[in-house]
PDB file of C-alpha atoms and ligand atoms in Angstrom:
ATOM      1  CA  MET A   1      50.882 -67.363-129.789  1.00 39.00           C
ATOM      2  CA  THR A   2      53.527 -68.521-127.344  1.00 38.00           C
ATOM      3  CA  ASN A   3      55.145 -71.849-126.810  1.00 46.00           C
ATOM      4  CA  SER A   4      58.023 -72.838-124.609  1.00 67.00           C
ATOM      5  CA  HIS A   5      60.566 -73.558-127.346  1.00 93.00           C
ATOM      6  CA  THR A   6      63.279 -70.904-127.149  1.00 96.00           C
ATOM      7  CA  LEU A   7      64.212 -69.535-130.555  1.00 97.00           C
ATOM      8  CA  LEU A   8      66.642 -66.848-129.406  1.00 98.00           C
ATOM      9  CA  ASN A   9      68.768 -66.819-126.280  1.00 98.00           C
ATOM     10  CA  VAL A  10      70.993 -63.810-125.609  1.00 98.00           C
ATOM     11  CA  THR A  11      73.422 -63.878-122.675  1.00 97.00           C
ATOM     12  CA  GLY A  12      75.713 -61.151-121.397  1.00 97.00           C
ATOM     13  CA  LEU A  13      75.476 -59.067-124.565  1.00 98.00           C
ATOM     14  CA  LYS A  14      77.801 -56.063-124.617  1.00 97.00           C
ATOM     15  CA  LYS A  15      78.456 -53.457-127.251  1.00 97.00           C
ATOM     16  CA  GLN A  16      81.012 -50.768-126.657  1.00 95.00           C
ATOM     17  CA  PHE A  17      81.874 -47.883-128.940  1.00 93.00           C
ATOM     18  CA  SER A  18      84.954 -45.730-128.826  1.00 88.00           C
ATOM     19  CA  SER A  19      84.200 -42.372-127.249  1.00 80.00           C
ATOM     20  CA  GLY A  20      86.470 -40.719-129.817  1.00 80.00           C
ATOM     21  CA  ARG A  21      88.535 -39.038-127.086  1.00 80.00           C
ATOM     22  CA  ARG A  22      92.071 -40.264-126.413  1.00 81.00           C
ATOM     23  CA  GLY A  23      92.371 -42.137-123.146  1.00 81.00           C
ATOM     24  CA  ALA A  24      88.620 -41.907-122.436  1.00 83.00           C
ATOM     25  CA  PRO A  25      86.815 -45.155-121.569  1.00 85.00           C
ATOM     26  CA  PRO A  26      84.559 -46.668-124.256  1.00 89.00           C
ATOM     27  CA  VAL A  27      80.833 -45.943-124.333  1.00 92.00           C
ATOM     28  CA  LYS A  28      78.922 -48.967-123.047  1.00 94.00           C
ATOM     29  CA  ALA A  29      75.908 -48.786-125.378  1.00 95.00           C
ATOM     30  CA  VAL A  30      74.767 -52.273-124.319  1.00 96.00           C
ATOM     31  CA  ASP A  31      76.048 -53.486-120.970  1.00 95.00           C
ATOM     32  CA  ASP A  32      75.532 -57.136-120.060  1.00 96.00           C
ATOM     33  CA  VAL A  33      72.027 -57.651-121.427  1.00 97.00           C
ATOM     34  CA  SER A  34      70.399 -61.107-121.329  1.00 97.00           C
ATOM     35  CA  PHE A  35      67.004 -62.336-122.543  1.00 97.00           C
ATOM     36  CA  ASP A  36      65.347 -65.051-124.519  1.00 95.00           C
ATOM     37  CA  ILE A  37      62.365 -65.230-126.843  1.00 98.00           C
ATOM     38  CA  ALA A  38      60.125 -68.258-127.304  1.00 97.00           C
ATOM     39  CA  GLU A  39      59.285 -69.262-130.852  1.00 97.00           C
ATOM     40  CA  GLY A  40      56.208 -67.399-132.082  1.00 97.00           C
ATOM     41  CA  ALA A  41      56.351 -64.849-129.247  1.00 98.00           C
ATOM     42  CA  THR A  42      57.179 -61.138-129.096  1.00 98.00           C
ATOM     43  CA  LEU A  43      59.654 -59.462-126.771  1.00 98.00           C
ATOM     44  CA  GLY A  44      59.222 -55.699-126.637  1.00 98.00           C
ATOM     45  CA  LEU A  45      62.325 -53.666-125.745  1.00 98.00           C
ATOM     46  CA  VAL A  46      61.448 -50.219-124.475  1.00 96.00           C
ATOM     47  CA  GLY A  47      63.329 -47.205-123.148  1.00 93.00           C
ATOM     48  CA  GLU A  48      64.192 -43.607-123.972  1.00 91.00           C
ATOM     49  CA  SER A  49      66.399 -42.659-126.880  1.00 87.00           C
ATOM     50  CA  GLY A  50      70.010 -43.682-126.187  1.00 87.00           C
ATOM     51  CA  CYS A  51      69.137 -46.561-123.844  1.00 92.00           C
ATOM     52  CA  GLY A  52      70.717 -49.157-126.153  1.00 95.00           C
ATOM     53  CA  LYS A  53      67.585 -50.923-127.351  1.00 96.00           C
ATOM     54  CA  SER A  54      68.256 -50.420-131.083  1.00 96.00           C
ATOM     55  CA  THR A  55      71.917 -51.342-130.639  1.00 97.00           C
ATOM     56  CA  THR A  56      70.747 -54.513-128.903  1.00 98.00           C
ATOM     57  CA  GLY A  57      68.471 -55.394-131.850  1.00 97.00           C
ATOM     58  CA  ARG A  58      71.208 -54.783-134.400  1.00 96.00           C
ATOM     59  CA  SER A  59      73.823 -56.655-132.369  1.00 97.00           C
ATOM     60  CA  VAL A  60      71.542 -59.691-132.150  1.00 96.00           C
ATOM     61  CA  LEU A  61      71.443 -59.826-135.956  1.00 96.00           C
ATOM     62  CA  ARG A  62      75.169 -59.020-136.057  1.00 95.00           C
ATOM     63  CA  LEU A  63      74.443 -56.014-138.254  1.00 94.00           C
ATOM     64  CA  ILE A  64      76.892 -54.485-135.819  1.00 95.00           C
ATOM     65  CA  GLU A  65      79.456 -56.682-134.091  1.00 95.00           C
ATOM     66  CA  PRO A  66      78.840 -57.269-130.372  1.00 96.00           C
ATOM     67  CA  THR A  67      81.824 -56.667-128.092  1.00 96.00           C
ATOM     68  CA  ALA A  68      80.986 -59.686-125.916  1.00 97.00           C
ATOM     69  CA  GLY A  69      78.206 -62.116-125.116  1.00 98.00           C
ATOM     70  CA  ASN A  70      76.463 -65.101-126.632  1.00 98.00           C
ATOM     71  CA  ILE A  71      73.637 -65.140-129.160  1.00 98.00           C
ATOM     72  CA  ASN A  72      72.073 -68.542-129.643  1.00 97.00           C
ATOM     73  CA  PHE A  73      69.565 -68.584-132.507  1.00 97.00           C
ATOM     74  CA  MET A  74      67.843 -71.733-133.779  1.00 96.00           C
ATOM     75  CA  GLY A  75      70.314 -73.760-131.727  1.00 94.00           C
ATOM     76  CA  GLN A  76      73.366 -72.103-133.328  1.00 94.00           C
ATOM     77  CA  GLU A  77      75.815 -69.688-131.749  1.00 96.00           C
ATOM     78  CA  LEU A  78      75.839 -66.616-133.995  1.00 96.00           C
ATOM     79  CA  THR A  79      78.869 -64.897-132.511  1.00 94.00           C
ATOM     80  CA  GLY A  80      81.210 -67.561-133.862  1.00 88.00           C
ATOM     81  CA  LEU A  81      79.753 -67.806-137.363  1.00 93.00           C
ATOM     82  CA  SER A  82      81.966 -67.082-140.358  1.00 93.00           C
ATOM     83  CA  PRO A  83      80.813 -64.279-142.688  1.00 92.00           C
ATOM     84  CA  SER A  84      79.481 -66.786-145.243  1.00 93.00           C
ATOM     85  CA  ALA A  85      77.612 -68.858-142.630  1.00 94.00           C
ATOM     86  CA  LEU A  86      76.189 -65.633-141.201  1.00 94.00           C
ATOM     87  CA  ARG A  87      75.022 -64.515-144.656  1.00 92.00           C
ATOM     88  CA  ALA A  88      73.192 -67.813-145.100  1.00 92.00           C
ATOM     89  CA  MET A  89      71.645 -67.493-141.629  1.00 94.00           C
ATOM     90  CA  ARG A  90      70.351 -63.983-142.405  1.00 93.00           C
ATOM     91  CA  ARG A  91      67.576 -65.529-144.443  1.00 95.00           C
ATOM     92  CA  ASN A  92      66.093 -66.600-141.103  1.00 97.00           C
ATOM     93  CA  MET A  93      66.479 -63.285-139.307  1.00 97.00           C
ATOM     94  CA  GLN A  94      65.420 -60.020-140.843  1.00 96.00           C
ATOM     95  CA  MET A  95      64.853 -56.444-139.813  1.00 95.00           C
ATOM     96  CA  VAL A  96      62.099 -53.878-140.296  1.00 95.00           C
ATOM     97  CA  PHE A  97      63.417 -50.313-140.042  1.00 91.00           C
ATOM     98  CA  GLN A  98      61.708 -47.066-139.149  1.00 88.00           C
ATOM     99  CA  ASP A  99      62.173 -45.841-142.731  1.00 82.00           C
ATOM    100  CA  PRO A 100      62.543 -48.895-144.939  1.00 74.00           C
ATOM    101  CA  PHE A 101      63.582 -46.843-147.974  1.00 74.00           C
ATOM    102  CA  ALA A 102      66.255 -44.730-146.350  1.00 78.00           C
ATOM    103  CA  SER A 103      69.023 -46.975-147.658  1.00 66.00           C
ATOM    104  CA  LEU A 104      67.442 -48.084-150.927  1.00 70.00           C
ATOM    105  CA  ASN A 105      68.000 -46.889-154.448  1.00 77.00           C
ATOM    106  CA  PRO A 106      64.988 -44.655-155.228  1.00 85.00           C
ATOM    107  CA  ARG A 107      65.175 -45.710-158.876  1.00 90.00           C
ATOM    108  CA  MET A 108      64.308 -49.329-158.004  1.00 93.00           C
ATOM    109  CA  THR A 109      60.699 -50.418-158.426  1.00 95.00           C
ATOM    110  CA  ILE A 110      58.881 -52.015-155.505  1.00 95.00           C
ATOM    111  CA  GLY A 111      59.057 -55.324-157.390  1.00 97.00           C
ATOM    112  CA  GLU A 112      62.849 -55.031-157.588  1.00 96.00           C
ATOM    113  CA  VAL A 113      63.076 -53.999-153.923  1.00 95.00           C
ATOM    114  CA  LEU A 114      61.137 -57.093-152.895  1.00 96.00           C
ATOM    115  CA  GLU A 115      62.903 -59.474-155.256  1.00 97.00           C
ATOM    116  CA  GLU A 116      66.379 -58.441-154.113  1.00 95.00           C
ATOM    117  CA  PRO A 117      66.507 -60.551-150.884  1.00 95.00           C
ATOM    118  CA  LEU A 118      65.504 -63.641-152.885  1.00 97.00           C
ATOM    119  CA  ILE A 119      68.314 -62.977-155.374  1.00 96.00           C
ATOM    120  CA  VAL A 120      70.833 -62.355-152.572  1.00 94.00           C
ATOM    121  CA  HIS A 121      69.977 -65.724-150.997  1.00 94.00           C
ATOM    122  CA  GLY A 122      69.881 -67.545-154.360  1.00 94.00           C
ATOM    123  CA  LEU A 123      66.240 -68.508-153.929  1.00 94.00           C
ATOM    124  CA  PHE A 124      64.042 -69.651-156.844  1.00 96.00           C
ATOM    125  CA  ASP A 125      64.152 -68.967-160.565  1.00 96.00           C
ATOM    126  CA  ARG A 126      63.085 -65.622-162.013  1.00 96.00           C
ATOM    127  CA  ALA A 127      59.466 -66.602-162.741  1.00 97.00           C
ATOM    128  CA  THR A 128      58.990 -68.033-159.240  1.00 97.00           C
ATOM    129  CA  ARG A 129      60.538 -64.914-157.695  1.00 97.00           C
ATOM    130  CA  LYS A 130      58.022 -62.732-159.567  1.00 97.00           C
ATOM    131  CA  ARG A 131      55.213 -64.911-158.218  1.00 97.00           C
ATOM    132  CA  LYS A 132      56.629 -64.661-154.679  1.00 97.00           C
ATOM    133  CA  VAL A 133      56.713 -60.867-154.996  1.00 98.00           C
ATOM    134  CA  ALA A 134      53.049 -60.814-156.091  1.00 97.00           C
ATOM    135  CA  ASP A 135      52.122 -63.152-153.219  1.00 97.00           C
ATOM    136  CA  ILE A 136      53.923 -61.090-150.618  1.00 97.00           C
ATOM    137  CA  LEU A 137      52.264 -57.862-151.811  1.00 97.00           C
ATOM    138  CA  ASP A 138      48.914 -59.611-151.318  1.00 96.00           C
ATOM    139  CA  LEU A 139      49.930 -60.803-147.880  1.00 96.00           C
ATOM    140  CA  VAL A 140      50.770 -57.289-146.650  1.00 97.00           C
ATOM    141  CA  GLY A 141      47.598 -55.803-148.126  1.00 96.00           C
ATOM    142  CA  LEU A 142      49.033 -54.080-151.206  1.00 96.00           C
ATOM    143  CA  SER A 143      47.886 -54.445-154.806  1.00 96.00           C
ATOM    144  CA  GLN A 144      50.088 -56.551-157.071  1.00 95.00           C
ATOM    145  CA  ARG A 145      49.994 -53.637-159.521  1.00 95.00           C
ATOM    146  CA  TYR A 146      52.288 -51.709-157.146  1.00 95.00           C
ATOM    147  CA  ALA A 147      55.241 -53.894-158.151  1.00 96.00           C
ATOM    148  CA  ASP A 148      56.005 -51.527-161.042  1.00 96.00           C
ATOM    149  CA  ARG A 149      55.862 -48.352-158.971  1.00 95.00           C
ATOM    150  CA  HIS A 150      58.637 -46.493-157.189  1.00 93.00           C
ATOM    151  CA  PRO A 151      59.009 -45.797-153.446  1.00 88.00           C
ATOM    152  CA  HIS A 152      58.247 -42.058-153.716  1.00 88.00           C
ATOM    153  CA  GLU A 153      54.737 -42.878-154.978  1.00 91.00           C
ATOM    154  CA  PHE A 154      53.794 -44.458-151.634  1.00 90.00           C
ATOM    155  CA  SER A 155      52.397 -43.102-148.378  1.00 90.00           C
ATOM    156  CA  GLY A 156      54.239 -43.733-145.093  1.00 90.00           C
ATOM    157  CA  GLY A 157      51.947 -46.640-144.183  1.00 92.00           C
ATOM    158  CA  GLN A 158      52.312 -48.225-147.636  1.00 93.00           C
ATOM    159  CA  ARG A 159      56.085 -47.841-147.475  1.00 92.00           C
ATOM    160  CA  GLN A 160      56.139 -49.643-144.164  1.00 93.00           C
ATOM    161  CA  ARG A 161      54.010 -52.442-145.650  1.00 95.00           C
ATOM    162  CA  VAL A 162      56.692 -52.778-148.338  1.00 94.00           C
ATOM    163  CA  GLY A 163      59.376 -52.754-145.616  1.00 94.00           C
ATOM    164  CA  ILE A 164      57.602 -55.605-143.859  1.00 96.00           C
ATOM    165  CA  ALA A 165      57.116 -57.496-147.138  1.00 96.00           C
ATOM    166  CA  ARG A 166      60.843 -57.171-147.869  1.00 95.00           C
ATOM    167  CA  ALA A 167      61.685 -58.502-144.402  1.00 96.00           C
ATOM    168  CA  ILE A 168      59.415 -61.545-144.607  1.00 97.00           C
ATOM    169  CA  ILE A 169      59.793 -62.542-148.255  1.00 97.00           C
ATOM    170  CA  THR A 170      62.588 -64.981-147.331  1.00 96.00           C
ATOM    171  CA  ARG A 171      60.237 -66.471-144.690  1.00 97.00           C
ATOM    172  CA  PRO A 172      62.472 -65.714-141.697  1.00 98.00           C
ATOM    173  CA  LYS A 173      61.917 -67.106-138.206  1.00 98.00           C
ATOM    174  CA  LEU A 174      62.884 -63.905-136.389  1.00 98.00           C
ATOM    175  CA  VAL A 175      62.044 -60.312-137.287  1.00 98.00           C
ATOM    176  CA  VAL A 176      63.627 -57.413-135.420  1.00 97.00           C
ATOM    177  CA  ALA A 177      61.330 -54.396-135.767  1.00 97.00           C
ATOM    178  CA  ASP A 178      63.197 -51.198-134.858  1.00 95.00           C
ATOM    179  CA  GLU A 179      60.823 -48.267-134.213  1.00 93.00           C
ATOM    180  CA  ALA A 180      58.783 -49.735-137.079  1.00 92.00           C
ATOM    181  CA  VAL A 181      55.729 -47.537-136.500  1.00 92.00           C
ATOM    182  CA  SER A 182      57.296 -44.490-134.841  1.00 90.00           C
ATOM    183  CA  ALA A 183      57.188 -42.292-137.941  1.00 88.00           C
ATOM    184  CA  LEU A 184      53.528 -43.043-138.705  1.00 91.00           C
ATOM    185  CA  ASP A 185      50.255 -41.345-137.716  1.00 90.00           C
ATOM    186  CA  VAL A 186      48.476 -43.054-134.834  1.00 90.00           C
ATOM    187  CA  SER A 187      45.675 -44.499-137.022  1.00 90.00           C
ATOM    188  CA  ILE A 188      48.232 -45.913-139.488  1.00 93.00           C
ATOM    189  CA  GLN A 189      50.324 -47.235-136.585  1.00 94.00           C
ATOM    190  CA  ALA A 190      47.362 -49.370-135.495  1.00 94.00           C
ATOM    191  CA  GLN A 191      46.962 -50.801-139.011  1.00 95.00           C
ATOM    192  CA  ILE A 192      50.649 -51.725-139.230  1.00 96.00           C
ATOM    193  CA  LEU A 193      50.674 -53.241-135.729  1.00 96.00           C
ATOM    194  CA  ASN A 194      47.602 -55.315-136.626  1.00 96.00           C
ATOM    195  CA  LEU A 195      49.287 -56.427-139.851  1.00 97.00           C
ATOM    196  CA  LEU A 196      52.392 -57.507-137.915  1.00 97.00           C
ATOM    197  CA  GLN A 197      50.238 -59.481-135.481  1.00 96.00           C
ATOM    198  CA  ASP A 198      48.267 -61.138-138.305  1.00 97.00           C
ATOM    199  CA  LEU A 199      51.525 -62.109-140.038  1.00 97.00           C
ATOM    200  CA  GLN A 200      52.872 -63.488-136.770  1.00 97.00           C
ATOM    201  CA  LYS A 201      49.886 -65.821-136.463  1.00 96.00           C
ATOM    202  CA  GLU A 202      49.906 -66.814-140.115  1.00 96.00           C
ATOM    203  CA  LEU A 203      53.645 -67.379-140.524  1.00 97.00           C
ATOM    204  CA  GLY A 204      54.634 -68.266-136.937  1.00 96.00           C
ATOM    205  CA  LEU A 205      57.014 -65.288-136.756  1.00 98.00           C
ATOM    206  CA  THR A 206      58.982 -64.376-133.646  1.00 98.00           C
ATOM    207  CA  TYR A 207      59.482 -60.661-133.002  1.00 98.00           C
ATOM    208  CA  LEU A 208      62.009 -58.557-131.167  1.00 98.00           C
ATOM    209  CA  PHE A 209      60.092 -55.293-131.142  1.00 97.00           C
ATOM    210  CA  VAL A 210      62.080 -52.162-130.291  1.00 97.00           C
ATOM    211  CA  SER A 211      60.262 -48.930-129.458  1.00 95.00           C
ATOM    212  CA  HIS A 212      60.449 -45.873-127.207  1.00 93.00           C
ATOM    213  CA  ASP A 213      56.641 -46.029-126.948  1.00 92.00           C
ATOM    214  CA  LEU A 214      55.381 -48.187-124.094  1.00 90.00           C
ATOM    215  CA  ALA A 215      51.787 -48.079-125.395  1.00 90.00           C
ATOM    216  CA  VAL A 216      52.973 -49.624-128.695  1.00 92.00           C
ATOM    217  CA  ILE A 217      55.149 -52.168-126.882  1.00 94.00           C
ATOM    218  CA  ARG A 218      52.269 -53.195-124.677  1.00 92.00           C
ATOM    219  CA  HIS A 219      49.999 -53.690-127.698  1.00 92.00           C
ATOM    220  CA  VAL A 220      52.289 -56.217-129.390  1.00 94.00           C
ATOM    221  CA  SER A 221      54.388 -57.917-126.695  1.00 97.00           C
ATOM    222  CA  ASP A 222      54.152 -61.152-124.731  1.00 97.00           C
ATOM    223  CA  ARG A 223      57.125 -60.047-122.663  1.00 97.00           C
ATOM    224  CA  ILE A 224      58.642 -56.634-122.066  1.00 98.00           C
ATOM    225  CA  GLY A 225      62.230 -55.632-121.368  1.00 98.00           C
ATOM    226  CA  VAL A 226      62.852 -52.116-120.058  1.00 98.00           C
ATOM    227  CA  MET A 227      66.285 -50.629-120.805  1.00 97.00           C
ATOM    228  CA  TYR A 228      68.060 -47.644-119.302  1.00 96.00           C
ATOM    229  CA  LEU A 229      71.529 -46.465-120.330  1.00 95.00           C
ATOM    230  CA  GLY A 230      72.561 -49.804-121.790  1.00 96.00           C
ATOM    231  CA  ARG A 231      71.214 -52.018-119.010  1.00 96.00           C
ATOM    232  CA  MET A 232      68.051 -54.094-118.766  1.00 97.00           C
ATOM    233  CA  VAL A 233      66.431 -52.759-115.583  1.00 98.00           C
ATOM    234  CA  GLU A 234      63.258 -54.844-115.611  1.00 98.00           C
ATOM    235  CA  SER A 235      61.782 -57.680-117.639  1.00 98.00           C
ATOM    236  CA  GLY A 236      58.736 -59.843-117.338  1.00 97.00           C
ATOM    237  CA  SER A 237      55.420 -60.774-118.867  1.00 97.00           C
ATOM    238  CA  CYS A 238      53.499 -57.931-120.478  1.00 96.00           C
ATOM    239  CA  GLU A 239      50.728 -58.173-117.841  1.00 94.00           C
ATOM    240  CA  SER A 240      53.163 -58.123-114.954  1.00 95.00           C
ATOM    241  CA  VAL A 241      55.318 -55.235-116.183  1.00 95.00           C
ATOM    242  CA  TYR A 242      52.334 -53.175-117.260  1.00 93.00           C
ATOM    243  CA  ASN A 243      50.076 -53.794-114.260  1.00 92.00           C
ATOM    244  CA  PHE A 244      52.675 -54.187-111.507  1.00 93.00           C
ATOM    245  CA  PRO A 245      55.830 -52.330-112.580  1.00 95.00           C
ATOM    246  CA  LYS A 246      58.625 -52.844-110.057  1.00 96.00           C
ATOM    247  CA  HIS A 247      61.475 -50.607-111.156  1.00 97.00           C
ATOM    248  CA  PRO A 248      61.070 -46.859-110.452  1.00 96.00           C
ATOM    249  CA  TYR A 249      62.013 -46.120-114.075  1.00 96.00           C
ATOM    250  CA  THR A 250      59.305 -48.452-115.421  1.00 96.00           C
ATOM    251  CA  GLN A 251      56.823 -46.875-113.031  1.00 94.00           C
ATOM    252  CA  ALA A 252      57.713 -43.425-114.349  1.00 93.00           C
ATOM    253  CA  LEU A 253      57.473 -44.514-118.002  1.00 91.00           C
ATOM    254  CA  LEU A 254      54.072 -46.069-117.396  1.00 90.00           C
ATOM    255  CA  SER A 255      52.755 -43.087-115.513  1.00 87.00           C
ATOM    256  CA  ALA A 256      53.236 -40.979-118.643  1.00 77.00           C
ATOM    257  CA  ILE A 257      51.054 -43.055-120.999  1.00 76.00           C
ATOM    258  CA  PRO A 258      47.302 -42.408-121.256  1.00 67.00           C
ATOM    259  CA  ARG A 259      44.983 -44.443-119.049  1.00 62.00           C
ATOM    260  CA  GLU A 260      42.740 -46.992-120.744  1.00 62.00           C
ATOM    261  CA  HIS A 261      39.838 -46.550-118.304  1.00 58.00           C
ATOM    262  CA  PRO A 262      38.748 -43.307-116.642  1.00 57.00           C
ATOM    263  CA  ASP A 263      38.707 -45.024-113.223  1.00 57.00           C
ATOM    264  CA  GLN A 264      42.261 -46.322-113.633  1.00 58.00           C
ATOM    265  CA  VAL A 265      44.326 -44.367-111.140  1.00 56.00           C
ATOM    266  CA  ARG A 266      47.936 -43.771-112.004  1.00 63.00           C
ATOM    267  CA  GLU A 267      49.834 -40.912-110.513  1.00 69.00           C
ATOM    268  CA  ARG A 268      52.060 -39.117-112.995  1.00 73.00           C
ATOM    269  CA  ILE A 269      55.710 -39.437-111.979  1.00 73.00           C
ATOM    270  CA  VAL A 270      57.748 -36.630-113.470  1.00 71.00           C
ATOM    271  CA  LEU A 271      61.384 -37.636-113.815  1.00 78.00           C
ATOM    272  CA  GLN A 272      64.021 -35.088-112.896  1.00 76.00           C
ATOM    273  CA  GLY A 273      66.461 -34.138-115.648  1.00 78.00           C
ATOM    274  CA  SER A 274      67.024 -35.888-118.953  1.00 80.00           C
ATOM    275  CA  ILE A 275      68.733 -39.152-119.833  1.00 83.00           C
ATOM    276  CA  PRO A 276      72.453 -38.755-118.971  1.00 86.00           C
ATOM    277  CA  ASN A 277      75.243 -38.876-121.504  1.00 86.00           C
ATOM    278  CA  PRO A 278      76.009 -42.581-122.162  1.00 86.00           C
ATOM    279  CA  ALA A 279      79.705 -41.619-122.490  1.00 86.00           C
ATOM    280  CA  ALA A 280      79.728 -40.537-118.828  1.00 88.00           C
ATOM    281  CA  PRO A 281      77.011 -42.527-117.060  1.00 92.00           C
ATOM    282  CA  PRO A 282      76.273 -41.864-113.363  1.00 95.00           C
ATOM    283  CA  SER A 283      78.021 -44.119-110.846  1.00 95.00           C
ATOM    284  CA  GLY A 284      76.211 -46.975-109.091  1.00 97.00           C
ATOM    285  CA  CYS A 285      72.689 -47.325-110.438  1.00 97.00           C
ATOM    286  CA  HIS A 286      72.691 -45.293-113.670  1.00 96.00           C
ATOM    287  CA  PHE A 287      69.181 -44.102-112.851  1.00 96.00           C
ATOM    288  CA  HIS A 288      70.007 -42.690-109.405  1.00 96.00           C
ATOM    289  CA  PRO A 289      70.139 -38.947-110.279  1.00 95.00           C
ATOM    290  CA  ARG A 290      66.548 -39.152-111.564  1.00 94.00           C
ATOM    291  CA  CYS A 291      65.120 -41.730-109.191  1.00 95.00           C
ATOM    292  CA  PRO A 292      62.499 -40.612-106.651  1.00 93.00           C
ATOM    293  CA  SER A 293      63.463 -43.592-104.412  1.00 95.00           C
ATOM    294  CA  CYS A 294      67.251 -43.116-104.533  1.00 95.00           C
ATOM    295  CA  MET A 295      69.167 -44.348-101.452  1.00 97.00           C
ATOM    296  CA  GLU A 296      72.833 -43.854-100.500  1.00 97.00           C
ATOM    297  CA  ILE A 297      73.822 -47.299-101.776  1.00 97.00           C
ATOM    298  CA  CYS A 298      72.372 -46.484-105.196  1.00 98.00           C
ATOM    299  CA  LYS A 299      74.998 -43.778-105.749  1.00 97.00           C
ATOM    300  CA  THR A 300      77.952 -46.134-105.473  1.00 97.00           C
ATOM    301  CA  GLN A 301      76.816 -49.720-106.182  1.00 97.00           C
ATOM    302  CA  ALA A 302      75.173 -50.984-109.349  1.00 96.00           C
ATOM    303  CA  PRO A 303      72.233 -53.223-108.395  1.00 97.00           C
ATOM    304  CA  GLN A 304      72.325 -56.913-109.281  1.00 95.00           C
ATOM    305  CA  THR A 305      69.484 -58.463-111.233  1.00 95.00           C
ATOM    306  CA  THR A 306      67.017 -60.203-108.919  1.00 95.00           C
ATOM    307  CA  ALA A 307      64.475 -62.838-109.952  1.00 95.00           C
ATOM    308  CA  LEU A 308      61.210 -61.930-108.230  1.00 93.00           C
ATOM    309  CA  ALA A 309      59.132 -64.760-109.681  1.00 86.00           C
ATOM    310  CA  ALA A 310      59.384 -67.105-112.632  1.00 86.00           C
ATOM    311  CA  GLY A 311      60.413 -64.974-115.583  1.00 90.00           C
ATOM    312  CA  GLU A 312      60.186 -61.649-113.692  1.00 95.00           C
ATOM    313  CA  TYR A 313      63.462 -59.765-113.161  1.00 97.00           C
ATOM    314  CA  VAL A 314      64.409 -56.384-111.761  1.00 97.00           C
ATOM    315  CA  SER A 315      67.708 -54.575-111.159  1.00 98.00           C
ATOM    316  CA  CYS A 316      67.121 -52.232-108.225  1.00 98.00           C
ATOM    317  CA  HIS A 317      68.334 -52.031-104.611  1.00 98.00           C
ATOM    318  CA  LEU A 318      64.707 -51.800-103.454  1.00 97.00           C
ATOM    319  CA  TYR A 319      64.377 -55.534-104.243  1.00 95.00           C
ATOM    320  CA  ARG A 320      67.464 -57.032-102.577  1.00 83.00           C
TER     321      ARG A 320
HETATM  322 FE1  SF4 B 401      66.260 -46.008-107.739  1.00 88.75          FE
HETATM  323 FE2  SF4 B 401      68.190 -47.086-106.277  1.00 88.75          FE
HETATM  324 FE3  SF4 B 401      66.488 -48.656-107.546  1.00 88.75          FE
HETATM  325 FE4  SF4 B 401      68.317 -47.252-108.900  1.00 88.75          FE
HETATM  326  S1  SF4 B 401      68.706 -48.904-107.444  1.00 88.75           S
HETATM  327  S2  SF4 B 401      66.170 -47.488-109.415  1.00 88.75           S
HETATM  328  S3  SF4 B 401      68.394 -45.381-107.716  1.00 88.75           S
HETATM  329  S4  SF4 B 401      66.000 -47.235-105.890  1.00 88.75           S
END
């Protein structure tokens, strides 16, 4: 479900980390990334490990502090919010992690895990909170009886249902899902992706969906952003990026995923080498050492982002 009202607008987002070596330049984990997401829509961010997609998701929620850029959410600029205003805003923007229990106390029951965000945000009295927990378990397809159980009693798919329930119990507007199905078997992945889509329709949720898996991203996204070494190299509608990829990196990523129809012809593009060290990225276009279309200019000049059509962008010297 897509409408034209922009819920999240991110402009010029940067996140730099110290390289840990004296005098060495910082690592540009996210380098001037811009995008927006319409209310009720899903933007899928895809790229290999280390491309900055997870750092982008966490920076948007200010779980880590961006180095520069603007994040406008629900009409408010998040980068200038005080810690207390940000805490209040967090009710509206939540995160689903790859392993939702990694940071939780294993002695807590599922009921306590789910009630905690309501307590943190001062929502409802105790009896109402218990009812909300029962309701949310229903909504994610788990029995209410599970409220008294502990995380270790659950399968991976059930744990992720709890992770989703915990994220949506405060009824947020935006959910950032970071590799939310990556640790699951393929059949369970499909169930969780379907659950996320059903919840999106029912609750009007907006998703920023982060994954290394283009097949997963394609399944859930209205728009796709492709990242490489901290930069957004291509973005556009799901149909456009998937059916007519422009950037050589997107073309290579797509060539590696299984075809949907036997008569669909897609030549496998094998990329040379592995993703470079983000602490010492290649000059010019970061992708140039691996790019089958590399030209001289690519080695020295970073390409600008070009708008090819409404909402379709690419950063590559082939499209000047
Ligand atoms: Fe390849 Fe050059 Fe385009 Fe980079 S700018 S993707 S090296 S053609």
